[in-house]
Amino acid sequence: AHVKHGTTAMYPTLSTSTVPMIETACKTCQKLMDEEDSPVLGLHIGGPYLNPAQARVLDPELSKAPEPEKYKPLLDNNPCIKRWDEAPELPGSIEFIKACCKHGVLASIGHTRATYKDVVAAHNAGMMHATHFYNAMPVVYKEHEFKVPGTVESVYAMQDMTVEVIADGIHVPPVMLKIVYKIKGVEKTALITDSLAYAASEGDVSAEA
């Protein structure tokens, strides 16, 4: 389905899952990567180390703080893992980010309520990307008479951080897409669809949508 629409390389994405589910996905992904001329370059894990308050359509009950006894064996035994999304305000985040970097895994901020302090600490530890920029993360807010920078403004302030935006004009309005372009530019911006599984289905799927 992806090749049909012009995709030449891909990183299959796994949403918030249990460890057994991640292990199964790793085995499947590695098998696909080992095929000749495979377009699959690695696995992208989206959770479970996300802020439950920002889980949205993901399962908030599975969202939790990083657990070294679980993520370390996964990183040690599965070189197919290439990216892992995480909310850096959670306890143990810095150790998790450093472990990802050690294994050549891109640590990315997502489904988060991170403050400027959280983003700076995560960036210094090696977190260099933002997942679904603007979505499932706060913008500037007021605390009494003070303005507090949200995750979005904090990522903007980290000039070398890259962002990805769901560029359908709905998840992020056009005027905000223009702001991303003006601040981050082409080199540090990825445009994505956030397409769901039924996008490859035949016929009318409007009922399921």
Short mmCIF file of N, CA and C in Angstrom, two decimals, residues 69-136:
data_model
loop_
_atom_site.label_atom_id
_atom_site.label_comp_id
_atom_site.label_asym_id
_atom_site.label_seq_id
_atom_site.Cartn_x
_atom_site.Cartn_y
_atom_site.Cartn_z
N GLU A 69 14.24 -1.57 33.69
CA GLU A 69 14.30 -3.03 33.63
C GLU A 69 13.55 -3.57 32.42
N LYS A 70 12.72 -2.74 31.79
CA LYS A 70 11.98 -3.16 30.61
C LYS A 70 12.56 -2.59 29.32
N TYR A 71 12.91 -1.28 29.32
CA TYR A 71 13.39 -0.71 28.05
C TYR A 71 14.84 -1.06 27.74
N LYS A 72 15.66 -1.31 28.76
CA LYS A 72 17.06 -1.64 28.48
C LYS A 72 17.22 -2.96 27.71
N PRO A 73 16.53 -4.05 28.13
CA PRO A 73 16.63 -5.29 27.35
C PRO A 73 16.10 -5.12 25.92
N LEU A 74 15.06 -4.31 25.76
CA LEU A 74 14.51 -4.08 24.43
C LEU A 74 15.54 -3.39 23.54
N LEU A 75 16.22 -2.39 24.09
CA LEU A 75 17.24 -1.67 23.33
C LEU A 75 18.46 -2.55 23.07
N ASP A 76 18.84 -3.34 24.05
CA ASP A 76 20.03 -4.20 23.91
C ASP A 76 19.83 -5.29 22.87
N ASN A 77 18.61 -5.82 22.78
CA ASN A 77 18.37 -7.01 21.96
C ASN A 77 17.69 -6.75 20.62
N ASN A 78 17.36 -5.49 20.34
CA ASN A 78 16.61 -5.20 19.11
C ASN A 78 17.19 -4.00 18.37
N PRO A 79 18.20 -4.23 17.55
CA PRO A 79 18.79 -3.14 16.78
C PRO A 79 17.85 -2.53 15.75
N CYS A 80 16.70 -3.19 15.53
CA CYS A 80 15.73 -2.64 14.57
C CYS A 80 15.05 -1.39 15.11
N ILE A 81 15.08 -1.16 16.44
CA ILE A 81 14.45 0.03 17.01
C ILE A 81 15.28 1.26 16.62
N LYS A 82 14.63 2.19 15.94
CA LYS A 82 15.34 3.37 15.45
C LYS A 82 14.81 4.68 16.03
N ARG A 83 13.61 4.64 16.59
CA ARG A 83 13.04 5.86 17.18
C ARG A 83 12.08 5.48 18.28
N TRP A 84 12.06 6.30 19.36
CA TRP A 84 11.18 6.02 20.49
C TRP A 84 10.65 7.35 21.02
N ASP A 85 9.31 7.51 21.02
CA ASP A 85 8.68 8.73 21.52
C ASP A 85 8.50 8.65 23.03
N GLU A 86 8.66 9.83 23.69
CA GLU A 86 8.58 9.83 25.15
C GLU A 86 8.24 11.24 25.65
N ALA A 87 7.58 11.31 26.81
CA ALA A 87 7.27 12.58 27.45
C ALA A 87 8.36 12.89 28.48
N PRO A 88 9.23 13.86 28.23
CA PRO A 88 10.42 14.07 29.07
C PRO A 88 10.17 14.61 30.47
N GLU A 89 8.90 14.95 30.80
CA GLU A 89 8.64 15.40 32.16
C GLU A 89 8.46 14.23 33.13
N LEU A 90 8.39 13.01 32.60
CA LEU A 90 8.19 11.83 33.45
C LEU A 90 9.47 11.48 34.20
N PRO A 91 9.35 10.93 35.40
CA PRO A 91 10.53 10.52 36.18
C PRO A 91 11.36 9.48 35.40
N GLY A 92 12.66 9.63 35.44
CA GLY A 92 13.54 8.68 34.76
C GLY A 92 13.76 8.97 33.29
N SER A 93 13.26 10.11 32.82
CA SER A 93 13.35 10.43 31.39
C SER A 93 14.78 10.63 30.91
N ILE A 94 15.59 11.31 31.70
CA ILE A 94 16.96 11.61 31.26
C ILE A 94 17.74 10.32 31.03
N GLU A 95 17.59 9.36 31.93
CA GLU A 95 18.28 8.08 31.77
C GLU A 95 17.77 7.35 30.53
N PHE A 96 16.47 7.43 30.29
CA PHE A 96 15.89 6.79 29.11
C PHE A 96 16.43 7.41 27.83
N ILE A 97 16.46 8.72 27.76
CA ILE A 97 16.94 9.42 26.57
C ILE A 97 18.40 9.06 26.30
N LYS A 98 19.22 9.04 27.35
CA LYS A 98 20.63 8.70 27.18
C LYS A 98 20.79 7.26 26.71
N ALA A 99 19.94 6.35 27.21
CA ALA A 99 20.00 4.95 26.77
C ALA A 99 19.65 4.84 25.30
N CYS A 100 18.66 5.60 24.85
CA CYS A 100 18.29 5.61 23.44
C CYS A 100 19.46 6.09 22.59
N CYS A 101 20.05 7.19 23.00
CA CYS A 101 21.18 7.76 22.24
C CYS A 101 22.35 6.78 22.17
N LYS A 102 22.60 6.07 23.26
CA LYS A 102 23.68 5.08 23.31
C LYS A 102 23.49 4.01 22.25
N HIS A 103 22.23 3.67 21.97
CA HIS A 103 21.92 2.61 21.01
C HIS A 103 21.60 3.16 19.62
N GLY A 104 21.85 4.45 19.41
CA GLY A 104 21.58 5.05 18.10
C GLY A 104 20.11 5.21 17.80
N VAL A 105 19.28 5.29 18.84
CA VAL A 105 17.83 5.44 18.68
C VAL A 105 17.46 6.91 18.85
N LEU A 106 16.68 7.45 17.92
CA LEU A 106 16.24 8.83 18.01
C LEU A 106 15.18 8.97 19.09
N ALA A 107 15.48 9.72 20.14
CA ALA A 107 14.50 10.00 21.19
C ALA A 107 13.69 11.22 20.77
N SER A 108 12.36 11.08 20.79
CA SER A 108 11.50 12.15 20.31
C SER A 108 10.43 12.51 21.33
N ILE A 109 10.18 13.79 21.49
CA ILE A 109 9.19 14.25 22.47
C ILE A 109 7.79 14.17 21.88
N GLY A 110 6.85 13.61 22.66
CA GLY A 110 5.48 13.49 22.19
C GLY A 110 4.52 13.16 23.30
N HIS A 111 3.23 13.47 23.09
CA HIS A 111 2.18 13.22 24.07
C HIS A 111 2.67 13.66 25.45
N THR A 112 2.88 14.95 25.57
CA THR A 112 3.62 15.50 26.69
C THR A 112 3.01 16.78 27.22
N ARG A 113 3.38 17.13 28.44
CA ARG A 113 3.08 18.43 29.03
C ARG A 113 4.38 19.06 29.53
N ALA A 114 5.43 18.81 28.81
CA ALA A 114 6.75 19.28 29.21
C ALA A 114 6.84 20.80 29.27
N THR A 115 7.51 21.28 30.30
CA THR A 115 7.78 22.70 30.45
C THR A 115 9.10 23.04 29.74
N TYR A 116 9.45 24.31 29.73
CA TYR A 116 10.71 24.73 29.12
C TYR A 116 11.89 24.02 29.80
N LYS A 117 11.83 23.93 31.13
CA LYS A 117 12.89 23.26 31.88
C LYS A 117 13.02 21.80 31.47
N ASP A 118 11.89 21.14 31.29
CA ASP A 118 11.89 19.73 30.87
C ASP A 118 12.50 19.57 29.49
N VAL A 119 12.11 20.45 28.57
CA VAL A 119 12.59 20.36 27.19
C VAL A 119 14.09 20.62 27.12
N VAL A 120 14.56 21.61 27.87
CA VAL A 120 16.00 21.90 27.88
C VAL A 120 16.78 20.71 28.42
N ALA A 121 16.31 20.13 29.52
CA ALA A 121 17.00 18.97 30.10
C ALA A 121 17.00 17.80 29.13
N ALA A 122 15.87 17.56 28.46
CA ALA A 122 15.77 16.46 27.50
C ALA A 122 16.69 16.71 26.31
N HIS A 123 16.71 17.94 25.82
CA HIS A 123 17.56 18.31 24.69
C HIS A 123 19.03 18.11 25.05
N ASN A 124 19.41 18.53 26.24
CA ASN A 124 20.80 18.37 26.68
C ASN A 124 21.18 16.90 26.81
N ALA A 125 20.19 16.04 27.08
CA ALA A 125 20.45 14.60 27.22
C ALA A 125 20.49 13.90 25.86
N GLY A 126 20.00 14.60 24.81
CA GLY A 126 20.07 14.01 23.47
C GLY A 126 18.75 13.93 22.72
N MET A 127 17.65 14.42 23.29
CA MET A 127 16.37 14.40 22.59
C MET A 127 16.37 15.51 21.54
N MET A 128 16.24 15.11 20.26
CA MET A 128 16.45 16.07 19.17
C MET A 128 15.25 16.23 18.24
N HIS A 129 14.11 15.64 18.56
CA HIS A 129 12.98 15.65 17.63
C HIS A 129 11.67 15.80 18.39
N ALA A 130 10.65 16.33 17.71
CA ALA A 130 9.32 16.47 18.30
C ALA A 130 8.29 15.77 17.42
N THR A 131 7.56 14.85 18.01
CA THR A 131 6.53 14.08 17.31
C THR A 131 5.22 14.85 17.27
N HIS A 132 4.53 14.84 16.12
CA HIS A 132 3.22 15.48 15.99
C HIS A 132 3.23 16.86 16.63
N PHE A 133 4.15 17.68 16.17
CA PHE A 133 4.34 19.02 16.74
C PHE A 133 3.02 19.79 16.77
N TYR A 134 2.75 20.44 17.90
CA TYR A 134 1.53 21.17 18.23
C TYR A 134 0.43 20.25 18.75
N ASN A 135 0.39 18.99 18.33
CA ASN A 135 -0.65 18.08 18.80
C ASN A 135 -0.20 17.34 20.05
N ALA A 136 -1.11 17.18 21.01
CA ALA A 136 -0.83 16.48 22.27
C ALA A 136 0.34 17.09 23.02
#
